[in-house]
XYZ file of C-alpha atoms in Angstrom:
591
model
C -22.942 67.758 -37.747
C -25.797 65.242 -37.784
C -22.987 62.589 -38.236
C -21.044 63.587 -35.328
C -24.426 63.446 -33.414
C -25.156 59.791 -34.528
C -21.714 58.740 -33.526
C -22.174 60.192 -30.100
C -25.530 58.335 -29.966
C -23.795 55.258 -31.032
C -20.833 54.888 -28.479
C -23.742 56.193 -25.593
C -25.142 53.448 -26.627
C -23.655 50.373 -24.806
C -23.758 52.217 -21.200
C -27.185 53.625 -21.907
C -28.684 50.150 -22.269
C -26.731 48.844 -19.479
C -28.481 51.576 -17.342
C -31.927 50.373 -18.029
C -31.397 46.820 -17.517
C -29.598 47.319 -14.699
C -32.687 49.758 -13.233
C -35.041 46.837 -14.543
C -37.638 45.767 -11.666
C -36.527 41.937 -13.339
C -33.788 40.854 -10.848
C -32.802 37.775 -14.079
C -32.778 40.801 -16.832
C -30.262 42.695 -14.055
C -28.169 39.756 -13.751
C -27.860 39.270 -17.390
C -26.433 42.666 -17.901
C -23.785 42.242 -15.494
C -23.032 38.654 -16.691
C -22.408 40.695 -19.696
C -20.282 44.050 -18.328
C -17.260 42.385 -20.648
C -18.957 42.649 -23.557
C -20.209 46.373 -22.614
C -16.813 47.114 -21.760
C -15.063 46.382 -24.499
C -17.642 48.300 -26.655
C -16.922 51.163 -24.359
C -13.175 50.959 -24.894
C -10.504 51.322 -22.028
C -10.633 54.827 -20.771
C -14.530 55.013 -20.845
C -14.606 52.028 -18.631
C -12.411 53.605 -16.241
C -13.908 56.460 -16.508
C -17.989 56.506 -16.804
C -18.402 52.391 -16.564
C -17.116 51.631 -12.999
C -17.432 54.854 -11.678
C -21.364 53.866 -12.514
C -20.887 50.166 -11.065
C -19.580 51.743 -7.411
C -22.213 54.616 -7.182
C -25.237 52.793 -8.192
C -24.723 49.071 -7.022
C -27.657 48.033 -4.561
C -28.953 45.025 -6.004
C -29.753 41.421 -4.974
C -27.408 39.462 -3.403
C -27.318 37.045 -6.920
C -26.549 40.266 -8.938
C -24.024 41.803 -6.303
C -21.930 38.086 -6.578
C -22.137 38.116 -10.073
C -20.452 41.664 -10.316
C -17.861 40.655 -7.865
C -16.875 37.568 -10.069
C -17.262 39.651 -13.190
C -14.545 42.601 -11.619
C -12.035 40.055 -10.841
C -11.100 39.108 -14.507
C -11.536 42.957 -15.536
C -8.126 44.378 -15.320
C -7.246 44.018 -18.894
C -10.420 45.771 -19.763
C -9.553 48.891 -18.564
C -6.576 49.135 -19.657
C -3.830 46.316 -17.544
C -2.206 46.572 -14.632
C -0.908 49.740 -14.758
C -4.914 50.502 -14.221
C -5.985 47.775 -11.967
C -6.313 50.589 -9.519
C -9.643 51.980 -10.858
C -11.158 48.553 -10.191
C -10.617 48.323 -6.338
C -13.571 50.626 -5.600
C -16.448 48.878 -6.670
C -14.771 45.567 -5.047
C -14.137 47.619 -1.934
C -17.730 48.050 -1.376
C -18.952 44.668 -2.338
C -15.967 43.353 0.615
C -18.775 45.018 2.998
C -21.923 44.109 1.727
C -24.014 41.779 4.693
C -24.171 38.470 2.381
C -21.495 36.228 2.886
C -20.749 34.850 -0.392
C -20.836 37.788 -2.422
C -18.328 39.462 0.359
C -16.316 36.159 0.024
C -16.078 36.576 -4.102
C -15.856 40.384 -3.603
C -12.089 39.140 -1.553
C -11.321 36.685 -4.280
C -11.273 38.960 -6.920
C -9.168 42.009 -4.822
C -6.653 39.207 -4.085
C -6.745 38.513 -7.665
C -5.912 42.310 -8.692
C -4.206 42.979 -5.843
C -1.512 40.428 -7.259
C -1.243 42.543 -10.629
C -0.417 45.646 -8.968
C 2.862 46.859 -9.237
C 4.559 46.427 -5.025
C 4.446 50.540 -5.638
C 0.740 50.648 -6.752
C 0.309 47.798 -4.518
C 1.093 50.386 -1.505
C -0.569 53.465 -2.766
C -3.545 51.389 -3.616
C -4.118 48.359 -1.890
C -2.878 48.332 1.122
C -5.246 51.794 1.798
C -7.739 49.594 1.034
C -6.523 46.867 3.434
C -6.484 49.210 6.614
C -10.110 50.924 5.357
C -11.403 47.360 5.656
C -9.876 46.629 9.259
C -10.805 49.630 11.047
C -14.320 49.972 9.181
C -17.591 49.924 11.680
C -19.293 47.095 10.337
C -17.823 43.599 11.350
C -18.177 42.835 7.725
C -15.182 45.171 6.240
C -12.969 43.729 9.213
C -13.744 39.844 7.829
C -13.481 40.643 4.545
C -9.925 42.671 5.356
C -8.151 39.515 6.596
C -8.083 37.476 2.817
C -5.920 40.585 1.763
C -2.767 40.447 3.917
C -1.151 36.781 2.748
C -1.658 38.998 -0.437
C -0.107 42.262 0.336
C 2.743 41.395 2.631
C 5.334 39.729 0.909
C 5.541 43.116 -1.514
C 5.655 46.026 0.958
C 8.194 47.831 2.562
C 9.331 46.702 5.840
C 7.429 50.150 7.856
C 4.232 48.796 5.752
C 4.975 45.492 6.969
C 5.026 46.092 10.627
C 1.778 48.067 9.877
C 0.159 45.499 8.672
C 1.175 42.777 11.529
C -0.178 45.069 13.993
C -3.649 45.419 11.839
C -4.146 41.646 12.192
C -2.951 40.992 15.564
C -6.044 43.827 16.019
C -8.543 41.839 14.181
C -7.190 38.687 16.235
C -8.099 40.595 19.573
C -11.768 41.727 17.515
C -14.519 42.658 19.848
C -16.428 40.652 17.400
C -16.994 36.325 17.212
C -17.151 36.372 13.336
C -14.131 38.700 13.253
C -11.955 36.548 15.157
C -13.118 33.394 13.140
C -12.067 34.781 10.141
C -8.563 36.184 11.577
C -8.059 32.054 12.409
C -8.999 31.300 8.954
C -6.107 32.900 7.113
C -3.687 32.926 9.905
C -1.917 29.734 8.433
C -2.056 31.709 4.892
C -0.277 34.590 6.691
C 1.897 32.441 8.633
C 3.378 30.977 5.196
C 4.210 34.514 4.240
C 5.620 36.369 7.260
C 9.650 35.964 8.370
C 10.254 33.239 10.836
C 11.139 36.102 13.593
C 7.884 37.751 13.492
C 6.386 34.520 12.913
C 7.441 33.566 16.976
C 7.417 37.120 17.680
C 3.964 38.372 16.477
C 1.751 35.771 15.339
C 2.399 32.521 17.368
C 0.791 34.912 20.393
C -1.794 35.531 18.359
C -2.480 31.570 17.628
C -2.356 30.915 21.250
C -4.931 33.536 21.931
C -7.240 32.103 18.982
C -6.520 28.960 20.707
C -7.878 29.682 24.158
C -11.075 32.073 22.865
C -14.231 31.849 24.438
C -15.784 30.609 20.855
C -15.459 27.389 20.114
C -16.147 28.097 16.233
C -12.618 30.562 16.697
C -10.469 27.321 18.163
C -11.191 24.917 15.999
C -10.342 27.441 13.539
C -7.107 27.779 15.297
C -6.403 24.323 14.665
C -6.278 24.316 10.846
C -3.326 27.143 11.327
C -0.917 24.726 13.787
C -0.446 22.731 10.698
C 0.681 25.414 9.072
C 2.704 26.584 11.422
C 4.179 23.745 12.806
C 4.916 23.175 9.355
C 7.419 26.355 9.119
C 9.109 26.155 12.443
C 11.871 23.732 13.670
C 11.691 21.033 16.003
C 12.687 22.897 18.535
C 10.769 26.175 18.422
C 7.719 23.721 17.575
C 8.043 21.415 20.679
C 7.936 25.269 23.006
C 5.771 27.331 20.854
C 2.969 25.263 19.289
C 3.366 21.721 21.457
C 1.435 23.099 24.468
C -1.478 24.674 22.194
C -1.924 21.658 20.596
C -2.138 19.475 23.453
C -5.087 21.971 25.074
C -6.760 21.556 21.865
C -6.731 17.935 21.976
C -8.512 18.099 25.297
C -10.604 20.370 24.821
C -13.621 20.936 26.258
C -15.860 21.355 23.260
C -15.808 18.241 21.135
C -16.325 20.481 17.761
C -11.830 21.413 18.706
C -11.313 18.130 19.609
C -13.029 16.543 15.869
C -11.063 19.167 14.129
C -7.700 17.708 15.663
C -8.394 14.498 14.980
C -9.260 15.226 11.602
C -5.728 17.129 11.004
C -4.041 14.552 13.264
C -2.136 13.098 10.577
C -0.827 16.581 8.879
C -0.329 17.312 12.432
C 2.127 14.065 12.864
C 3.879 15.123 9.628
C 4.379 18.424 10.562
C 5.863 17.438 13.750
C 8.587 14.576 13.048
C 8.628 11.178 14.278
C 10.316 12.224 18.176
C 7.758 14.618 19.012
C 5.034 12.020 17.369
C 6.130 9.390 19.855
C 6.459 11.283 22.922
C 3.297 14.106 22.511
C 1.136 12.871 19.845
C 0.761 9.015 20.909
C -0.417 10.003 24.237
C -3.035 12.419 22.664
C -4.149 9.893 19.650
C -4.719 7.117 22.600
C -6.981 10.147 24.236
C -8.795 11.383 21.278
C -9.078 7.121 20.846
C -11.079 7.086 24.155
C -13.141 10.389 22.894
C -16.489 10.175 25.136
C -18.117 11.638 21.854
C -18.897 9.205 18.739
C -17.941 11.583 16.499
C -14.333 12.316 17.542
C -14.020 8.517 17.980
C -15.203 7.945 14.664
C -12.799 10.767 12.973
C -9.852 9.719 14.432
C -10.484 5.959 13.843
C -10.406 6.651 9.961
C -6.914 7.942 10.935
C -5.689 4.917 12.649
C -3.700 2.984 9.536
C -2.279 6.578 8.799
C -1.520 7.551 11.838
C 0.321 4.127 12.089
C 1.923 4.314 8.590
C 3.628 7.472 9.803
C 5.433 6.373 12.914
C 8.936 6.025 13.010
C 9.866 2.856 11.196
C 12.393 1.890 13.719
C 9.633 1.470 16.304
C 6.265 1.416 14.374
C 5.369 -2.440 15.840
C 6.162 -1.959 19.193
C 4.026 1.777 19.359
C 0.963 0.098 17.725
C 1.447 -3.084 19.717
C 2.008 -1.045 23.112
C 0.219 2.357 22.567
C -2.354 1.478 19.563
C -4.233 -1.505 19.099
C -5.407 -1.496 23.150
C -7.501 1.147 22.498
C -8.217 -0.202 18.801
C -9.932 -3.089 20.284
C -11.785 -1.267 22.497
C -13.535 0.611 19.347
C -14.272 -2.699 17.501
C -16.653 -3.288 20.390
C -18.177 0.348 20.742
C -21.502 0.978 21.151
C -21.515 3.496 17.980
C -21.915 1.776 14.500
C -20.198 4.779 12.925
C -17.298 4.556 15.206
C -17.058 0.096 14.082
C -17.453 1.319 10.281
C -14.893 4.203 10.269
C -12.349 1.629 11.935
C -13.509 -1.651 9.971
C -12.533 0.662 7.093
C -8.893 1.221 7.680
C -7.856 -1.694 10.039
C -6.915 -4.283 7.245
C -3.865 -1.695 6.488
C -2.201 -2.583 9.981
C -1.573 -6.125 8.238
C 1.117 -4.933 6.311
C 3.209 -3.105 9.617
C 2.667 -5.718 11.781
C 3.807 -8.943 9.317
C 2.582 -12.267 9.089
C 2.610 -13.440 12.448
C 1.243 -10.531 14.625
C -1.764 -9.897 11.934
C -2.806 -14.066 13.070
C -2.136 -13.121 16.912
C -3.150 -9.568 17.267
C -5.779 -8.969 14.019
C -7.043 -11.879 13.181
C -9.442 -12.019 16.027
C -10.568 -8.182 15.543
C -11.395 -9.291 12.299
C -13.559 -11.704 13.166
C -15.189 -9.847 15.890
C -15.961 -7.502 12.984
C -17.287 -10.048 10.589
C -19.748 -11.029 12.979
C -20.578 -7.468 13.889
C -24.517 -6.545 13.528
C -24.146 -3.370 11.296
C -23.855 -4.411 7.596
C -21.268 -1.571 7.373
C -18.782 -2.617 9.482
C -18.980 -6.173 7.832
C -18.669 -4.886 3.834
C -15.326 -2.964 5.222
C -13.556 -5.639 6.572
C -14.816 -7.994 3.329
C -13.714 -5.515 0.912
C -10.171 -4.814 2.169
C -9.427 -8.736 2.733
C -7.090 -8.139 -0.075
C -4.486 -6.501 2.364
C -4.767 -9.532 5.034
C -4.361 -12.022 2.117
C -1.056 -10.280 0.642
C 0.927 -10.564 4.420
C -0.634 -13.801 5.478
C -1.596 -15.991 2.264
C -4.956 -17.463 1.229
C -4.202 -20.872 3.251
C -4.116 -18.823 6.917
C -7.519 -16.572 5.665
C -9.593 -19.529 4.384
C -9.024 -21.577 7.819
C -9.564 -17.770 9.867
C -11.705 -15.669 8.362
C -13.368 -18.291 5.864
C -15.469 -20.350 8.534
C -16.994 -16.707 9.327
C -18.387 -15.864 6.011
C -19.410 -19.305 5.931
C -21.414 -19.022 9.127
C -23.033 -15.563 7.606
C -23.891 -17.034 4.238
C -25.899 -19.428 6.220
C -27.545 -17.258 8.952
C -31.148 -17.262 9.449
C -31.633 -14.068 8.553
C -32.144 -13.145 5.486
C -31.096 -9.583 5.470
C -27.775 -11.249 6.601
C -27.390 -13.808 3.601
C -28.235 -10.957 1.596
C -25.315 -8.498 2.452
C -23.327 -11.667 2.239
C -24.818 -11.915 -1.724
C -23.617 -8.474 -2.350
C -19.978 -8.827 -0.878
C -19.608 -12.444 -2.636
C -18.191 -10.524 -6.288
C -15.681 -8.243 -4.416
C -14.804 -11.221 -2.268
C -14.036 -13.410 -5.367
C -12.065 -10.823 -7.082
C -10.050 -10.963 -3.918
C -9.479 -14.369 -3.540
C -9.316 -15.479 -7.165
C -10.878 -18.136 -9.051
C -8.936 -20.898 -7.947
C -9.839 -20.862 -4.604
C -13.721 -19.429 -4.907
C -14.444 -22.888 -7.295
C -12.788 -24.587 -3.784
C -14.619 -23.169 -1.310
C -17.528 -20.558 -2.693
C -18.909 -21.609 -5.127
C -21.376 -23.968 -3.213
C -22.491 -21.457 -1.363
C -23.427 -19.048 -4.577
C -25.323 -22.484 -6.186
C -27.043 -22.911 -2.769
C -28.614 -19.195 -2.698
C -29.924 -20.067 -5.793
C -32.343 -22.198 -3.811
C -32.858 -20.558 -1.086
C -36.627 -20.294 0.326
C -36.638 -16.348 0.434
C -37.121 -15.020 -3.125
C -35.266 -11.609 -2.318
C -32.126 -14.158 -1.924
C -32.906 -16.399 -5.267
C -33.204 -12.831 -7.206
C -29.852 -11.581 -5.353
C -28.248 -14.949 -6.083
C -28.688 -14.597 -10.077
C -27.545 -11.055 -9.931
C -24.283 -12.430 -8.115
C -23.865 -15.226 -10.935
C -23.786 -12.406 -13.993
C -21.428 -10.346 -12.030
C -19.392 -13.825 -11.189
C -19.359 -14.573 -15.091
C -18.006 -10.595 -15.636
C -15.002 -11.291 -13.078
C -13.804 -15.245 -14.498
C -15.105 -15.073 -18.350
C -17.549 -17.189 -20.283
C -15.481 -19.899 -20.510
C -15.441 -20.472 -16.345
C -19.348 -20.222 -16.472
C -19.490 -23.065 -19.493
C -17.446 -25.269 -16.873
C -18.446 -24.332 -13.564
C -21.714 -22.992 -12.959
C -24.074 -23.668 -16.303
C -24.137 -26.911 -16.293
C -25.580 -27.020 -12.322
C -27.973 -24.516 -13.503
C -29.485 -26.649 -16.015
C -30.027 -29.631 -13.903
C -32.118 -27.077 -11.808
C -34.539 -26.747 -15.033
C -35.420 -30.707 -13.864
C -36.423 -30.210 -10.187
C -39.739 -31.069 -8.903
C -39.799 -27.524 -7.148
C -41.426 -25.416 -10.178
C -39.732 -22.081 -7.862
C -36.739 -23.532 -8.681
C -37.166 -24.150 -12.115
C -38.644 -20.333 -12.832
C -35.025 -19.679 -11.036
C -33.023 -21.822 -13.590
C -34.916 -19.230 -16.150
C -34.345 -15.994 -14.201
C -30.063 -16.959 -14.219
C -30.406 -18.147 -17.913
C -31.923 -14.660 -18.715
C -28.749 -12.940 -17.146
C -26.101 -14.917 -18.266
C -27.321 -14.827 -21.904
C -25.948 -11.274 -21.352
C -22.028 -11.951 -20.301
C -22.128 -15.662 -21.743
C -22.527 -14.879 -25.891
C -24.348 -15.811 -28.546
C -22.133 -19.639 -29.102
C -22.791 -20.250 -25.626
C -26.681 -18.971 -25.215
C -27.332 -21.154 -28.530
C -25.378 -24.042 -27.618
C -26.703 -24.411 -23.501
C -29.209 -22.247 -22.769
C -31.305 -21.681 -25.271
C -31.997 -25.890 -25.509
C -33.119 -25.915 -21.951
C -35.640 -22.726 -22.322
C -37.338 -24.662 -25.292
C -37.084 -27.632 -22.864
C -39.036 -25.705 -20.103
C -41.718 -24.790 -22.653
C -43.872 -27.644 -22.130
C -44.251 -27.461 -18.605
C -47.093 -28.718 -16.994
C -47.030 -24.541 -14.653
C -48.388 -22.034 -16.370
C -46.184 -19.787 -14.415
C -43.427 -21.479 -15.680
C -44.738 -21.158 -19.255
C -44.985 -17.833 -19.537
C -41.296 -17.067 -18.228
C -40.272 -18.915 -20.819
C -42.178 -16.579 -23.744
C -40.125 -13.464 -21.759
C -36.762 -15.139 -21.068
C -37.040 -16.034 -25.244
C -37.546 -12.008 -25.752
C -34.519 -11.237 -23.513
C -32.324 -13.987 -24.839
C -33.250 -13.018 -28.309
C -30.569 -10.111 -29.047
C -28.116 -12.300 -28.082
C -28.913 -15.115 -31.005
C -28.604 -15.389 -34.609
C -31.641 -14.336 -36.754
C -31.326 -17.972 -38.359
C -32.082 -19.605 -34.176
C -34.532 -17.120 -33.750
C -36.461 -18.070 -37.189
C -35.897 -21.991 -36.655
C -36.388 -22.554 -33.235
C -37.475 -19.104 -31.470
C -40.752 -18.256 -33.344
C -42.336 -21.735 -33.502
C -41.834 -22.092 -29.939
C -43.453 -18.227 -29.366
C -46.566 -19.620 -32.085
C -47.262 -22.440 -29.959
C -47.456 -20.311 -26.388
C -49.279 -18.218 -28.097
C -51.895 -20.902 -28.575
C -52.017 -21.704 -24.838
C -54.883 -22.775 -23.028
C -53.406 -20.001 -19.688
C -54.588 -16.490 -20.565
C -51.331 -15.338 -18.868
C -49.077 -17.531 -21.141
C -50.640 -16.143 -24.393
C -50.401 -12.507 -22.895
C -46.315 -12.972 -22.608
C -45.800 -15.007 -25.778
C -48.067 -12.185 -27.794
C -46.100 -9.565 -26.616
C -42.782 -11.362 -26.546
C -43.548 -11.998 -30.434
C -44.025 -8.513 -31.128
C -40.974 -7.375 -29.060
C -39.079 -9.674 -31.247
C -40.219 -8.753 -34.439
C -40.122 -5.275 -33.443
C -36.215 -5.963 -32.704
């Protein structure tokens, strides 16, 4: 008897534990026992879960809103735990309840994971169950049931019975007409789920109405909404039926009066165009791209100028040049002068991809001066886009037509007299090379990368030795032995001591990329050189360019020629100089 009694005690156990914690005034110990209901419930086995575990989750759940999400993930992966699908059944309950709980992420989750069992019901358990369920949620008293009740019917309807189905059209066209803001909002949500699920009759029949009532609702949060789901359905309609039942919709949206619609149809503009086909594109959607083009906010001018190469890419290909000739790039030029920076960068960013529609000889007429309009533009935004698509100009019109446009321009900004300017210039100068290939940066860039080098404004000289190591990276050691390292060693001789400590700043970087042969053979000679010069400053660069050049020689260099140098900074007269070479010397050894 005793036995039996310990065996009862034993398999009370798991749920008895779970009881306290989850009573526990510690909200992290409560979450920790739900993280861990799997675990309980397999220890409980598959009838006492269905029968004592969530029967205890659905009576006694009124937690935190952490604990309350973490049960609502937890339930979703639960079906096998209690016993499949043929008992997925016992698990809607608890979800049920969290669908109606006030916080939205935890009645978001709660949705996931009923969609998730939902779809391992049987269709007859799936109408004896679920859809119960479904209609509970929509006509509940609490806006929060109704939200939560329209992730379930993309779910549900494809696996009813047609009665069941009309039921459950006439449910959401009732949360579509929803008393309530947040109701509506999330009716517009899933209505392009639905859409994708419902027969093409009731699709004109039914739901289009509702889309053109979401469409014209008082909220603007509910239209914009409403514009996600004519993507979806203009996706599932024909020509036809789309050009009468979602073409006028659309075109209110476009100019409509809250610019929160109108950013949302620029943004889907492109999905939009594909969903449409290329005849309604040219007669309906032109006209309302050149609109949303002339947007008096920044930010719809700014989202649909990101669109512009799409957009473009899309048209018909029979008539792509003449539409962006005629209907385009008029109100494309008028944004690469606009007063908003964001709008210039958004359209700098795509507008090297109209080179390849337009060909050679309308990218020189019609783009070429954009470009440069751009190049010269005051935000360093705009500027990096255009330099960092060149690429796409140089591939339709060759490198000898963009070194005699574009060319002069970077010129002209790698010589400006502000530095701020030269400096974005700096930073472009390794994509720009990568671009244009080595061949013709030796031609006609190079100069300008040795000339930074000397430039009066140290944030430039620094910059300028950064570019070199990246330079070295893109064309190999070899390039740097023949182009640039031997007219940074004559810089070691200048009078200008600045622009000797500079020689030792690129030395330091291109020891890394260069390799040992090469930092033995060049560099290292004219650091040794450098350490008997009459600046202290000078002096003691050298003692810390020898400590960062030192992992990259031989231990036989660094005993022969290294050290003694080191030893005899370290007996400077400069307190400075002996600092560096003392520590440089212990750096080393400790290497």
């Amino acid at each position: 008897m005793a036995a039996s009694d310990k065996s009862v005690d034993d398999s009370l156990y798991p749920i008895a534990v779970l009881i306290d914690e989850l009573k526990n005034e510690d909200v992290q110990l409560r979450l920790n026992s739900i993280k861990k209901l799997s675990t309980i419930a397999l220890a409980l086995g598959e009838e006492r879960t269905r029968s004592e575990l969530i029967p205890f989750l659905t009576e006694t759940i009124y937690d935190e809103d952490e604990v309350l999400l973490a049960l609502a993930d937890q339930l979703g992966n639960f079906t096998s735990l209690v016993g499949g699908a043929e008992f997925a059944m016992y698990l809607i309950p608890p979800l049920e309840s969290l669908a109606t709980v006030e916080e939205t992420v935890v009645r978001d989750k709660a949705v996931e994971s009923l969609r998730t069992v939902a779809a391992e019901h049987s269709a007859q358990d799936l109408e004896i169950h679920v859809v119960p369920t479904l209609q509970r949620l929509v006509s509940g008293d609490w806006f929060t049931s109704r939200t939560s009740a329209c992730g379930l019917f993309s779910v549900c309807y494809p696996r009813v019975t047609q009665p069941v189905k009309a039921e459950l059209r006439a449910n959401f066209r009732k949360l579509c007409q929803d008393e309530t803001p947040m109701v509506r909002r999330a009716a517009a949500n899933k209505l392009g789920e639905f859409a994708k699920v419902v027969e093409t009759e009731y699709l004109k029949s039914d739901l289009i109405p509702n889309f053109v009532q979401l469409a014209q609702d008082d909220q603007d949060s509910v239209r914009l909404l409403a514009v996600e789901a004519c993507v979806s359905i203009a996706q599932l309609l024909p020509q036809d039926d789309v050009e009468h039942l979602v073409l006028p919709t659309l075109r209110q949206c476009a100019s409509d009066s809250s610019w929160r619609v109108r950013y949302m149809v620029a943004e889907k503009f492109v999905d939009l165009q594909k969903a449409v086909g290329p005849e309604i594109t040219r007669v309906d959607l032109v006209p309302a791209f050149q609109y949303l083009l002339k947007d008096a906010e920044a930010e719809v001018r700014a989202a649909v100028a990101t669109k512009v190469k799409d957009f473009c890419a899309n048209l018909d290909k029979a008539n792509q040049v003449q539409i962006i000739l005629s209907s385009i790039l008029p109100y494309v030029r008028d944004l690469v002068s606009d007063p908003n920076p964001h709008v210039k960068s958004a359209l700098a960013s795509v507008i090297m991809g109209l080179s390849p529609m337009l060909g050679a000889y309308q990218t020189v007429e019609q783009l070429l001066p954009l470009f440069l309009i751009q190049l010269k533009d005051e935000c360093p935004e705009v500027r990096l886009n255009i330099i960092s698509n060149l690429d796409c100009v140089n591939d339709v019109i060759g490198i000898q037509q963009l070194s005699q446009s574009l060319l002069p321009a970077i010129v002209e900004l790698a010589e400006d007299s502000k530095w701020r300017v030269r400096l974005a210039i700096i930073e472009y100068m390794p994509a720009l090379a990568g671009q244009l290939g080595q061949e013709f940066f030796d031609q006609k860039l190079r100069g300008l990368c040795m000339g930074w080098l000397n430039d009066h404004v140290y944030a430039i000289r620094e910059a300028a030795t950064l570019n070199m190591k990246k330079l070295v990276e893109q064309f190999g050691a070899p390039w740097a032995e023949q182009a640039i390292i031997p007219m940074i060693l004559v810089m070691s001789r200048n009078k200008n001591y600045l622009h000797r400590m500079t020689c030792l700043f690129c030395l330091n970087v291109l020891a890394e990329v260069c390799g040992t042969d090469i930092t033995t053979k060049l560099l290292l000679p004219t650091v040794l050189l450098l350490a008997a010069d009459p600046v202290a400053n000078v002096r003691f660069n050298v003692a810390k360019t020898l400590q960062k050049i030192s992992p990259f020689l031989e231990a036989s260099v660094i005993d022969a020629q290294v050290k003694p140098t080191l030893d005899k900074l370290n007996a400077d007269t400069d307190v400075d100089v002996k600092h560096f070479a003392a520590q440089a010397i212990a750096g080393i050894a400790a290497a």
